[in-house]
Amino acid sequence: MSPPLIAVPLRADKIGISKPFLSVEGRQKLALIASLSHYDAGDILFHEGDRATSILNIVSGVGKSYSFLPDGREVIQAFLFPNDLIGPLDGDYFVNTVKAITPLVAYTLPLTALVQLLQSDPNLQWQFLTKACHELRLAQQHAIALSQNSAKQRLLMLLNLLRLHNEPRGANASQIHLPMSRADIADYTGLAVETVSRGLHQLQREGIIRLINQQCIEIIDQKVFTAALVSEA
Amino acid sequence: MSPPLIAVPLRADKIGISKPFLSVEGRQKLALIASLSHYDAGDILFHEGDRATSILNIVSGVGKSYSFLPDGREVIQAFLFPNDLIGPLDGDYFVNTVKAITPLVAYTLPLTALVQLLQSDPNLQWQFLTKACHELRLAQQHAIALSQNSAKQRLLMLLNLLRLHNEPRGANASQIHLPMSRADIADYTGLAVETVSRGLHQLQREGIIRLINQQCIEIIDQKVFTAALVSEA
DNA sequence: CGTGGAGTTGAACGATGTCAATCTTAGTGG
DNA sequence: CCACTAAGATTGACATCGTTCAACTCCACG
């Protein structure tokens, strides 16, 4: 039996309530087949079309999973954060290229060992299934976000995504760190870089956010922010 | 342990190569806990927010899984075809409303029984995991389609989706049946109904398709069609 | 100091949404 | 069997928003 797609960009906790990615027990079992790797910012972890021999579990750092449109533009399917699993597969092959945006540390999980482990451990596999379903919902939400035409709305959703990933880091909850470039944001939101820039400054003019520097944004008022996130036209 | 999201709109074979949804063995085991139900066109199978006690496996007919934007517009996450599993859950609750577009026949799978079955049968669960991952990729492709601005491109992708689901039915392979309304197409592609109409007629003017009637479209030349699908700006 | 890449800003164009009117279709009842 | 009706689909005119192209600014790095 060919090992079909196991992995996917699985994110632990993106929208609202977060649950631990794996049980302690599950982590221990995975640790037995895992090894730690370090990557520099800009390193490519996997190439689209490559044969997959392993998938990664991010420990720290941020990455992006993307592919190319026929016209050469880049489309970012997902940003990858700590606790995420990296490796969207089709059969044995990667369907996306994955690149480190910041320096990145990750566990390497050999594919064959992982498949065997999951097949023999329904409980652990169950956690992966749960995760995959959760991930699916996030992808659908992303799709919705993209189908809404408002550039402002798309940017707000991205900021909210980053906000939820920043909080655990203990930093000031109203400060959002943007590890990726404007071009990455554009490729993720499906907008032009110029529109991203204009949109962010527009949000600043409206008093919703404050641009501290290119990598850092402050949310003026959480309530106003979430209100805009939900109801903006 | 609360049974987390199991189900998701799982489609068997959407893009290119199709594999049977479940092994014969798997089907037999599921059949033991399943019962058959019939629905009329327009019937609502599940309500967003309802507590889920079961999920469905479509035998025949077409459905749609959708939710509402704050402004009241409807967003269609996915069209559901035979062999699909219906029931995107979050915890025990449905996150989407599901409605029958055509008369629909489906197996009902009680949730608790299904969870137990999967937990005790790693092989069967594996097929569900595989399916969920496949589904995830489809959702991502849908997201890409929506992020591409060209209305024509979005329509071509929808037509291709329907084409792949029509072929098995043995009908003339160049004929595509559209079971859903223009409004549904609009809600799926993120376009306005008027744009859908204009786009289809535009494709006809370009000689790519022919509008036979409101529910039926013919592809003039497969090669031209797929070429447009891939490379259209 | 330059130099180059990333980010910002401006102006014009084009695609799509919106509104309103018209046409088609399917379904109903006489 | 036909006329009527209401919902769906199409078409046109116009407004809006985002893209595109181009120039400019701001840093980071040598």
Short mmCIF file of C-alpha atoms (C1' of nucleotides) in Angstrom, two decimals:
data_model
loop_
_atom_site.label_atom_id
_atom_site.label_comp_id
_atom_site.label_asym_id
_atom_site.label_seq_id
_atom_site.Cartn_x
_atom_site.Cartn_y
_atom_site.Cartn_z
CA MET A 1 0.00 0.00 0.00
CA SER A 2 1.44 3.31 -1.00
CA PRO A 3 1.53 5.76 1.86
CA PRO A 4 -0.78 8.51 0.73
CA LEU A 5 -0.79 12.05 1.87
CA ILE A 6 -0.33 12.21 5.54
CA ALA A 7 0.88 15.48 6.25
CA VAL A 8 -0.51 18.82 5.61
CA PRO A 9 0.27 22.14 7.10
CA LEU A 10 -1.34 21.32 10.40
CA ARG A 11 -1.59 24.24 12.69
CA ALA A 12 -2.26 23.75 16.32
CA ASP A 13 -4.27 26.72 17.29
CA LYS A 14 -5.21 29.37 14.90
CA ILE A 15 -8.72 30.48 15.48
CA GLY A 16 -9.75 31.26 18.99
CA ILE A 17 -9.62 28.23 21.23
CA SER A 18 -6.38 26.37 21.02
CA LYS A 19 -5.77 22.83 22.02
CA PRO A 20 -2.41 21.23 22.54
CA PHE A 21 -1.24 19.72 19.31
CA LEU A 22 -0.54 16.27 20.70
CA SER A 23 -0.91 14.47 23.95
CA VAL A 24 2.24 14.13 26.03
CA GLU A 25 2.16 10.47 25.25
CA GLY A 26 1.86 11.17 21.55
CA ARG A 27 4.78 13.53 21.64
CA GLN A 28 6.93 10.95 23.34
CA LYS A 29 6.19 8.34 20.71
CA LEU A 30 6.93 10.77 17.91
CA ALA A 31 10.12 11.86 19.60
CA LEU A 32 11.43 8.34 19.21
CA ILE A 33 11.46 8.61 15.45
CA ALA A 34 12.30 12.32 15.23
CA SER A 35 15.51 14.30 14.92
CA LEU A 36 16.12 18.01 15.25
CA SER A 37 17.13 20.27 12.34
CA HIS A 38 18.06 23.92 12.02
CA TYR A 39 17.43 26.18 9.05
CA ASP A 40 18.37 29.75 8.15
CA ALA A 41 15.91 32.35 6.98
CA GLY A 42 15.35 31.84 3.27
CA ASP A 43 16.25 28.16 3.30
CA ILE A 44 13.99 25.93 1.28
CA LEU A 45 12.80 22.99 3.31
CA PHE A 46 10.95 21.16 0.59
CA HIS A 47 10.55 21.60 -3.14
CA GLU A 48 7.27 21.22 -4.95
CA GLY A 49 7.41 17.94 -6.81
CA ASP A 50 10.13 16.43 -4.66
CA ARG A 51 9.65 12.95 -3.37
CA ALA A 52 8.83 13.14 0.30
CA THR A 53 10.80 11.06 2.73
CA SER A 54 9.87 12.97 5.82
CA ILE A 55 7.72 15.71 7.22
CA LEU A 56 8.60 18.38 9.74
CA ASN A 57 7.16 19.56 13.02
CA ILE A 58 8.12 23.17 13.64
CA VAL A 59 9.60 23.97 17.03
CA SER A 60 10.35 27.63 16.49
CA GLY A 61 10.40 30.11 13.63
CA VAL A 62 8.01 30.91 10.80
CA GLY A 63 7.75 29.46 7.32
CA LYS A 64 5.56 29.69 4.26
CA SER A 65 4.04 27.03 2.06
CA TYR A 66 3.51 28.20 -1.49
CA SER A 67 3.22 27.29 -5.13
CA PHE A 68 3.29 29.15 -8.40
CA LEU A 69 0.57 30.22 -10.76
CA PRO A 70 1.05 29.66 -14.47
CA ASP A 71 1.80 33.37 -14.86
CA GLY A 72 4.68 33.11 -12.44
CA ARG A 73 3.02 34.74 -9.48
CA GLU A 74 3.52 33.11 -6.13
CA VAL A 75 0.56 31.98 -4.05
CA ILE A 76 1.04 31.40 -0.35
CA GLN A 77 -1.24 28.64 0.88
CA ALA A 78 -0.36 29.02 4.50
CA PHE A 79 2.06 30.52 6.93
CA LEU A 80 3.61 27.92 9.20
CA PHE A 81 4.14 28.48 12.89
CA PRO A 82 5.54 26.52 15.83
CA ASN A 83 3.65 23.27 16.41
CA ASP A 84 2.61 23.10 12.80
CA LEU A 85 3.30 20.06 10.72
CA ILE A 86 4.91 20.77 7.39
CA GLY A 87 4.47 18.67 4.33
CA PRO A 88 1.40 18.78 2.13
CA LEU A 89 1.73 15.59 0.13
CA ASP A 90 0.04 14.06 -2.83
CA GLY A 91 0.99 10.44 -2.86
CA ASP A 92 4.67 10.59 -2.07
CA TYR A 93 5.29 14.01 -3.53
CA PHE A 94 5.17 17.51 -2.16
CA VAL A 95 2.61 19.74 -3.75
CA ASN A 96 4.01 22.95 -2.30
CA THR A 97 7.38 24.49 -1.81
CA VAL A 98 8.16 25.37 1.79
CA LYS A 99 10.60 28.10 2.73
CA ALA A 100 11.78 29.42 6.08
CA ILE A 101 10.88 33.07 6.59
CA THR A 102 12.82 33.37 9.83
CA PRO A 103 15.50 31.07 11.22
CA LEU A 104 13.66 27.87 11.94
CA VAL A 105 14.04 24.81 14.13
CA ALA A 106 12.03 21.69 13.43
CA TYR A 107 11.76 18.00 14.16
CA THR A 108 12.19 15.71 11.20
CA LEU A 109 9.73 12.81 11.10
CA PRO A 110 10.69 10.06 8.63
CA LEU A 111 7.62 9.25 6.62
CA THR A 112 7.72 5.47 6.64
CA ALA A 113 8.28 5.31 10.37
CA LEU A 114 5.48 7.78 10.93
CA VAL A 115 3.05 5.86 8.77
CA GLN A 116 3.83 2.65 10.61
CA LEU A 117 3.45 4.37 13.93
CA LEU A 118 0.06 5.82 13.01
CA GLN A 119 -1.20 2.54 11.58
CA SER A 120 -0.34 0.76 14.79
CA ASP A 121 -1.61 3.44 17.14
CA PRO A 122 -5.25 4.43 16.55
CA ASN A 123 -5.16 6.98 19.31
CA LEU A 124 -2.23 8.86 17.89
CA GLN A 125 -3.67 8.62 14.42
CA TRP A 126 -6.91 9.99 15.79
CA GLN A 127 -5.08 13.11 16.89
CA PHE A 128 -3.73 13.54 13.39
CA LEU A 129 -7.18 13.06 11.91
CA THR A 130 -8.61 15.62 14.27
CA LYS A 131 -5.84 17.99 13.35
CA ALA A 132 -6.34 17.48 9.64
CA CYS A 133 -10.02 18.26 9.96
CA HIS A 134 -9.25 21.35 11.95
CA GLU A 135 -6.78 22.37 9.32
CA LEU A 136 -9.38 21.86 6.67
CA ARG A 137 -11.68 24.30 8.36
CA LEU A 138 -8.91 26.86 8.48
CA ALA A 139 -8.28 26.43 4.79
CA GLN A 140 -11.96 26.99 4.16
CA GLN A 141 -11.91 30.13 6.24
CA HIS A 142 -8.93 31.31 4.25
CA ALA A 143 -10.90 30.65 1.10
CA ILE A 144 -13.78 32.71 2.42
CA ALA A 145 -11.45 35.52 3.34
CA LEU A 146 -10.10 35.53 -0.20
CA SER A 147 -13.53 35.49 -1.77
CA GLN A 148 -14.49 38.64 0.07
CA ASN A 149 -13.39 41.48 -2.09
CA SER A 150 -12.51 44.00 0.55
CA ALA A 151 -8.75 44.44 0.80
CA LYS A 152 -9.17 45.87 4.28
CA GLN A 153 -10.99 42.76 5.42
CA ARG A 154 -8.29 40.48 4.12
CA LEU A 155 -5.60 42.43 5.89
CA LEU A 156 -7.55 42.40 9.13
CA MET A 157 -7.82 38.64 8.96
CA LEU A 158 -4.11 38.29 8.41
CA LEU A 159 -3.37 40.57 11.33
CA ASN A 160 -5.71 38.55 13.49
CA LEU A 161 -3.96 35.38 12.45
CA LEU A 162 -0.62 36.83 13.48
CA ARG A 163 -2.11 38.25 16.66
CA LEU A 164 -3.21 34.82 17.80
CA HIS A 165 0.25 33.47 17.15
CA ASN A 166 1.99 36.28 18.95
CA GLU A 167 0.10 36.24 22.21
CA PRO A 168 1.58 33.01 23.47
CA ARG A 169 4.99 34.56 23.09
CA GLY A 170 4.25 36.75 26.05
CA ALA A 171 4.94 39.97 24.22
CA ASN A 172 2.62 42.89 24.68
CA ALA A 173 -0.65 41.47 23.44
CA SER A 174 -1.45 44.59 21.45
CA GLN A 175 1.80 44.41 19.50
CA ILE A 176 1.83 42.29 16.38
CA HIS A 177 5.07 41.16 14.85
CA LEU A 178 5.11 40.63 11.09
CA PRO A 179 7.92 38.26 10.27
CA MET A 180 7.16 38.25 6.55
CA SER A 181 7.63 40.83 3.82
CA ARG A 182 4.89 42.92 2.23
CA ALA A 183 5.26 40.77 -0.87
CA ASP A 184 4.51 37.67 1.20
CA ILE A 185 1.44 39.34 2.64
CA ALA A 186 0.35 40.23 -0.87
CA ASP A 187 0.80 36.66 -2.07
CA TYR A 188 -1.13 35.35 0.91
CA THR A 189 -4.03 37.76 0.64
CA GLY A 190 -4.19 37.71 -3.13
CA LEU A 191 -3.59 41.47 -3.34
CA ALA A 192 -0.93 43.63 -4.96
CA VAL A 193 1.89 44.88 -2.74
CA GLU A 194 0.75 48.44 -3.29
CA THR A 195 -2.70 47.57 -2.09
CA VAL A 196 -1.28 45.96 1.01
CA SER A 197 0.68 49.09 1.79
CA ARG A 198 -2.26 51.36 1.14
CA GLY A 199 -4.56 49.16 3.15
CA LEU A 200 -2.36 49.13 6.22
CA HIS A 201 -1.98 52.90 6.14
CA GLN A 202 -5.72 53.20 5.65
CA LEU A 203 -6.29 51.14 8.79
CA GLN A 204 -3.88 53.43 10.57
CA ARG A 205 -5.74 56.52 9.38
CA GLU A 206 -8.94 55.01 10.72
CA GLY A 207 -7.33 54.61 14.11
CA ILE A 208 -7.55 50.85 14.18
CA ILE A 209 -3.83 50.12 14.14
CA ARG A 210 -0.54 51.96 14.43
CA LEU A 211 2.47 51.16 12.26
CA ILE A 212 5.40 51.13 14.65
CA ASN A 213 7.86 49.95 12.04
CA GLN A 214 7.86 47.69 9.05
CA GLN A 215 7.89 44.57 11.18
CA CYS A 216 5.70 45.69 14.02
CA ILE A 217 2.11 46.89 14.31
CA GLU A 218 0.15 47.93 17.35
CA ILE A 219 -3.56 47.40 17.79
CA ILE A 220 -4.99 50.61 19.21
CA ASP A 221 -8.14 49.10 20.65
CA GLN A 222 -8.88 45.40 20.75
CA LYS A 223 -12.62 45.99 20.65
CA VAL A 224 -12.48 48.25 17.63
CA PHE A 225 -10.17 45.80 15.95
CA THR A 226 -12.38 42.77 16.45
CA ALA A 227 -15.46 44.78 15.55
CA ALA A 228 -13.84 45.76 12.26
CA LEU A 229 -12.74 42.19 11.72
CA VAL A 230 -16.25 40.86 11.98
CA SER A 231 -18.41 43.49 10.41
CA GLU A 232 -16.31 45.35 7.90
CA ALA A 233 -17.98 45.52 4.52
CA MET B 1 -13.04 12.19 25.46
CA SER B 2 -15.20 14.42 23.35
CA PRO B 3 -15.43 13.25 19.79
CA PRO B 4 -13.86 16.08 17.84
CA LEU B 5 -14.44 16.90 14.25
CA ILE B 6 -14.54 13.79 12.25
CA ALA B 7 -16.29 14.58 9.25
CA VAL B 8 -15.69 17.07 6.64
CA PRO B 9 -16.98 17.33 3.16
CA LEU B 10 -14.86 14.48 1.91
CA ARG B 11 -14.95 14.05 -1.78
CA ALA B 12 -13.73 10.93 -3.39
CA ASP B 13 -12.29 12.04 -6.61
CA LYS B 14 -12.23 15.57 -7.71
CA ILE B 15 -8.98 16.44 -9.31
CA GLY B 16 -7.69 14.17 -11.99
CA ILE B 17 -6.90 10.71 -10.68
CA SER B 18 -9.68 9.27 -8.62
CA LYS B 19 -9.43 6.49 -6.15
CA PRO B 20 -12.28 4.56 -4.67
CA PHE B 21 -13.45 6.25 -1.52
CA LEU B 22 -13.26 3.21 0.72
CA SER B 23 -12.10 -0.35 0.44
CA VAL B 24 -14.81 -2.97 0.00
CA GLU B 25 -14.02 -4.11 3.49
CA GLY B 26 -14.38 -0.60 4.84
CA ARG B 27 -17.72 -0.15 3.14
CA GLN B 28 -19.02 -3.34 4.65
CA LYS B 29 -18.07 -2.28 8.14
CA LEU B 30 -19.66 1.11 7.68
CA ALA B 31 -22.78 -0.48 6.25
CA LEU B 32 -23.34 -2.20 9.56
CA ILE B 33 -23.91 1.10 11.31
CA ALA B 34 -25.53 2.95 8.41
CA SER B 35 -29.10 3.50 7.28
CA LEU B 36 -30.45 4.94 4.06
CA SER B 37 -32.25 8.30 3.82
CA HIS B 38 -33.97 10.19 1.03
CA TYR B 39 -34.21 13.96 0.62
CA ASP B 40 -35.97 16.30 -1.78
CA ALA B 41 -34.28 19.11 -3.63
CA GLY B 42 -34.10 22.08 -1.28
CA ASP B 43 -34.20 20.02 1.89
CA ILE B 44 -31.79 21.10 4.58
CA LEU B 45 -29.78 18.17 5.84
CA PHE B 46 -27.93 19.93 8.62
CA HIS B 47 -28.11 23.36 10.19
CA GLU B 48 -25.08 25.39 11.12
CA GLY B 49 -24.75 25.29 14.88
CA ASP B 50 -26.80 22.14 15.31
CA ARG B 51 -25.44 19.41 17.49
CA ALA B 52 -24.24 16.61 15.28
CA THR B 53 -25.41 13.10 15.96
CA SER B 54 -24.53 11.68 12.61
CA ILE B 55 -22.85 12.35 9.31
CA LEU B 56 -23.93 11.39 5.83
CA ASN B 57 -22.37 9.55 2.94
CA ILE B 58 -23.96 10.62 -0.33
CA VAL B 59 -25.13 7.87 -2.63
CA SER B 60 -26.69 10.00 -5.34
CA GLY B 61 -27.61 13.63 -5.89
CA VAL B 62 -25.82 16.91 -5.34
CA GLY B 63 -25.71 19.16 -2.29
CA LYS B 64 -24.02 22.30 -1.09
CA SER B 65 -22.27 23.14 2.14
CA TYR B 66 -22.45 26.83 3.00
CA SER B 67 -22.43 29.47 5.66
CA PHE B 68 -23.32 33.14 5.87
CA LEU B 69 -21.19 36.23 5.92
CA PRO B 70 -21.97 38.96 8.43
CA ASP B 71 -23.58 40.98 5.64
CA GLY B 72 -26.00 38.16 4.91
CA ARG B 73 -24.41 36.87 1.74
CA GLU B 74 -24.10 33.15 1.37
CA VAL B 75 -20.74 31.50 0.86
CA ILE B 76 -20.60 28.01 -0.57
CA GLN B 77 -17.65 26.12 0.85
CA ALA B 78 -18.12 23.08 -1.31
CA PHE B 79 -20.47 21.25 -3.59
CA LEU B 80 -21.15 17.72 -2.46
CA PHE B 81 -21.31 14.79 -4.84
CA PRO B 82 -21.90 11.05 -4.59
CA ASN B 83 -19.32 9.33 -2.37
CA ASP B 84 -18.73 12.50 -0.42
CA LEU B 85 -19.03 12.56 3.32
CA ILE B 86 -21.18 15.35 4.64
CA GLY B 87 -20.68 16.99 7.98
CA PRO B 88 -17.97 19.50 8.73
CA LEU B 89 -17.88 19.54 12.50
CA ASP B 90 -16.28 21.59 15.18
CA GLY B 91 -16.46 19.62 18.34
CA ASP B 92 -19.96 18.24 18.21
CA TYR B 93 -21.46 21.04 16.18
CA PHE B 94 -21.91 21.65 12.51
CA VAL B 95 -20.09 24.66 11.18
CA ASN B 96 -21.93 24.74 7.87
CA THR B 97 -25.47 24.37 6.69
CA VAL B 98 -25.96 21.62 4.13
CA LYS B 99 -28.76 21.68 1.61
CA ALA B 100 -29.78 19.29 -1.15
CA ILE B 101 -29.60 20.89 -4.59
CA THR B 102 -31.13 17.91 -6.36
CA PRO B 103 -33.08 15.00 -4.86
CA LEU B 104 -30.53 13.21 -2.76
CA VAL B 105 -29.97 9.76 -1.30
CA ALA B 106 -27.47 9.21 1.48
CA TYR B 107 -26.35 6.81 4.15
CA THR B 108 -26.65 8.06 7.70
CA LEU B 109 -23.69 7.21 9.91
CA PRO B 110 -24.34 7.70 13.64
CA LEU B 111 -21.44 9.65 15.04
CA THR B 112 -20.70 7.73 18.22
CA ALA B 113 -20.74 4.41 16.44
CA LEU B 114 -18.50 5.80 13.73
CA VAL B 115 -16.00 7.18 16.21
CA GLN B 116 -15.80 3.87 18.01
CA LEU B 117 -15.39 2.04 14.76
CA LEU B 118 -12.56 4.29 13.63
CA GLN B 119 -10.80 4.14 16.98
CA SER B 120 -10.82 0.38 16.88
CA ASP B 121 -9.90 0.02 13.23
CA PRO B 122 -6.67 1.82 12.29
CA ASN B 123 -6.97 0.75 8.69
CA LEU B 124 -10.38 2.24 8.22
CA GLN B 125 -9.37 5.34 10.10
CA TRP B 126 -6.38 5.60 7.82
CA GLN B 127 -8.70 5.83 4.84
CA PHE B 128 -10.53 8.67 6.52
CA LEU B 129 -7.28 10.44 7.29
CA THR B 130 -6.15 10.07 3.72
CA LYS B 131 -9.47 11.42 2.56
CA ALA B 132 -9.33 14.38 4.92
CA CYS B 133 -5.89 15.30 3.66
CA HIS B 134 -7.06 15.04 0.10
CA GLU B 135 -10.00 17.21 0.96
CA LEU B 136 -7.69 19.74 2.50
CA ARG B 137 -5.77 20.03 -0.73
CA LEU B 138 -8.99 20.63 -2.61
CA ALA B 139 -9.96 23.38 -0.19
CA GLN B 140 -6.58 24.98 -0.77
CA GLN B 141 -7.05 24.80 -4.50
CA HIS B 142 -10.42 26.42 -4.08
CA ALA B 143 -8.77 29.15 -2.07
CA ILE B 144 -6.25 29.72 -4.86
CA ALA B 145 -9.01 29.85 -7.40
CA LEU B 146 -10.73 32.53 -5.36
CA SER B 147 -7.58 34.56 -4.90
CA GLN B 148 -7.05 34.76 -8.62
CA ASN B 149 -8.90 37.77 -9.77
CA SER B 150 -10.02 36.61 -13.16
CA ALA B 151 -13.71 35.79 -13.20
CA LYS B 152 -13.19 33.69 -16.31
CA GLN B 153 -10.61 31.58 -14.54
CA ARG B 154 -12.90 30.90 -11.62
CA LEU B 155 -15.69 29.80 -13.90
CA LEU B 156 -13.38 27.52 -15.83
CA MET B 157 -12.34 25.83 -12.62
CA LEU B 158 -15.93 25.28 -11.61
CA LEU B 159 -16.76 23.82 -15.00
CA ASN B 160 -13.79 21.52 -14.72
CA LEU B 161 -14.96 20.41 -11.30
CA LEU B 162 -18.35 19.54 -12.72
CA ARG B 163 -16.81 17.92 -15.76
CA LEU B 164 -14.89 15.50 -13.61
CA HIS B 165 -18.04 14.59 -11.75
CA ASN B 166 -20.09 14.12 -14.88
CA GLU B 167 -17.84 11.78 -16.78
CA PRO B 168 -18.45 8.79 -14.57
CA ARG B 169 -22.12 9.14 -15.33
CA GLY B 170 -21.43 7.94 -18.82
CA ALA B 171 -23.03 10.91 -20.50
CA ASN B 172 -21.34 12.53 -23.44
CA ALA B 173 -18.03 13.57 -21.94
CA SER B 174 -18.17 16.98 -23.57
CA GLN B 175 -21.54 17.79 -22.00
CA ILE B 176 -21.52 19.31 -18.56
CA HIS B 177 -24.62 19.31 -16.42
CA LEU B 178 -25.01 22.19 -13.96
CA PRO B 179 -27.35 21.05 -11.24
CA MET B 180 -27.08 24.32 -9.31
CA SER B 181 -28.44 27.79 -9.97
CA ARG B 182 -26.42 30.79 -11.17
CA ALA B 183 -26.75 32.20 -7.68
CA ASP B 184 -25.09 29.09 -6.27
CA ILE B 185 -22.29 29.39 -8.78
CA ALA B 186 -21.87 33.01 -7.79
CA ASP B 187 -21.71 32.13 -4.10
CA TYR B 188 -19.17 29.41 -4.80
CA THR B 189 -16.89 31.48 -7.00
CA GLY B 190 -17.23 34.66 -4.97
CA LEU B 191 -18.63 36.56 -7.95
CA ALA B 192 -21.89 38.41 -8.59
CA VAL B 193 -24.59 36.55 -10.49
CA GLU B 194 -24.34 39.07 -13.29
CA THR B 195 -20.63 38.41 -13.60
CA VAL B 196 -21.27 34.68 -13.76
CA SER B 197 -23.73 35.18 -16.58
CA ARG B 198 -21.45 37.54 -18.45
CA GLY B 199 -18.48 35.25 -17.93
CA LEU B 200 -20.21 32.19 -19.32
CA HIS B 201 -21.39 34.07 -22.37
CA GLN B 202 -17.90 35.47 -22.79
CA LEU B 203 -16.51 31.93 -22.82
CA GLN B 204 -19.10 31.06 -25.42
CA ARG B 205 -18.12 34.03 -27.55
CA GLU B 206 -14.51 32.87 -27.36
CA GLY B 207 -15.56 29.48 -28.68
CA ILE B 208 -14.52 27.57 -25.59
CA ILE B 209 -17.97 26.40 -24.55
CA ARG B 210 -21.52 26.36 -25.86
CA LEU B 211 -24.54 27.11 -23.71
CA ILE B 212 -27.08 24.45 -24.62
CA ASN B 213 -29.53 25.51 -21.97
CA GLN B 214 -29.41 26.85 -18.44
CA GLN B 215 -28.51 23.49 -17.00
CA CYS B 216 -26.28 22.17 -19.71
CA ILE B 217 -23.02 23.31 -21.26
CA GLU B 218 -20.94 21.74 -23.98
CA ILE B 219 -17.19 21.93 -24.19
CA ILE B 220 -16.32 22.66 -27.81
CA ASP B 221 -12.76 21.39 -27.69
CA GLN B 222 -11.25 19.60 -24.72
CA LYS B 223 -7.77 20.82 -25.59
CA VAL B 224 -8.77 24.44 -25.85
CA PHE B 225 -10.70 24.11 -22.63
CA THR B 226 -7.86 22.66 -20.60
CA ALA B 227 -5.43 25.10 -22.16
CA ALA B 228 -7.62 27.98 -21.05
CA LEU B 229 -7.98 26.38 -17.65
CA VAL B 230 -4.26 26.29 -17.10
CA SER B 231 -2.94 29.39 -18.72
CA GLU B 232 -5.72 31.95 -18.70
CA ALA B 233 -4.55 35.23 -17.29
"C1'" DC C 1 28.83 58.05 1.80
"C1'" DG C 2 26.79 55.33 -2.12
"C1'" DT C 3 23.89 51.37 -3.54
"C1'" DG C 4 20.08 48.28 -3.88
"C1'" DG C 5 16.06 46.27 -2.24
"C1'" DA C 6 11.88 46.98 0.13
"C1'" DG C 7 8.23 50.01 1.00
"C1'" DT C 8 5.34 53.97 -0.08
"C1'" DT C 9 2.78 57.24 -2.91
"C1'" DG C 10 0.39 59.07 -7.10
"C1'" DA C 11 -2.38 58.80 -11.41
"C1'" DA C 12 -4.84 56.27 -14.88
"C1'" DC C 13 -6.88 52.21 -16.42
"C1'" DG C 14 -9.72 48.18 -16.20
"C1'" DA C 15 -12.43 44.62 -14.19
"C1'" DT C 16 -16.15 43.60 -11.33
"C1'" DG C 17 -19.98 45.04 -8.31
"C1'" DT C 18 -24.37 47.46 -8.23
"C1'" DC C 19 -28.77 48.97 -9.78
"C1'" DA C 20 -32.41 48.69 -12.90
"C1'" DA C 21 -34.80 46.93 -16.83
"C1'" DT C 22 -35.81 43.10 -19.80
"C1'" DC C 23 -36.12 38.43 -21.18
"C1'" DT C 24 -36.60 33.40 -20.43
"C1'" DT C 25 -38.12 29.47 -18.18
"C1'" DA C 26 -40.78 26.47 -15.48
"C1'" DG C 27 -44.72 25.71 -13.00
"C1'" DT C 28 -49.79 26.67 -12.16
"C1'" DG C 29 -54.39 26.92 -12.90
"C1'" DG C 30 -58.06 27.76 -15.91
"C1'" DC D 1 -53.74 23.03 -24.21
"C1'" DC D 2 -52.84 27.62 -23.40
"C1'" DA D 3 -52.24 31.85 -20.75
"C1'" DC D 4 -50.44 33.68 -16.63
"C1'" DT D 5 -47.13 34.33 -13.08
"C1'" DA D 6 -43.05 34.35 -10.43
"C1'" DA D 7 -38.46 33.16 -10.08
"C1'" DG D 8 -34.30 32.82 -12.45
"C1'" DA D 9 -31.26 34.56 -16.01
"C1'" DT D 10 -29.55 38.07 -19.01
"C1'" DT D 11 -28.26 42.70 -20.54
"C1'" DG D 12 -26.96 47.61 -20.15
"C1'" DA D 13 -25.20 51.78 -17.72
"C1'" DC D 14 -22.61 53.38 -14.20
"C1'" DA D 15 -19.74 53.56 -9.90
"C1'" DT D 16 -16.19 51.58 -7.27
"C1'" DC D 17 -12.21 49.32 -5.94
"C1'" DG D 18 -7.94 47.24 -6.91
"C1'" DT D 19 -4.29 46.71 -10.32
"C1'" DT D 20 -0.70 48.57 -13.02
"C1'" DC D 21 3.03 51.52 -14.10
"C1'" DA D 22 6.07 54.86 -12.57
"C1'" DA D 23 8.46 57.78 -9.48
"C1'" DC D 24 10.03 58.43 -5.08
"C1'" DT D 25 11.55 57.50 -0.13
"C1'" DC D 26 13.53 54.88 3.43
"C1'" DC D 27 16.68 51.85 5.45
"C1'" DA D 28 20.30 48.32 5.80
"C1'" DC D 29 24.49 47.08 4.19
"C1'" DG D 30 28.75 47.55 1.92
#
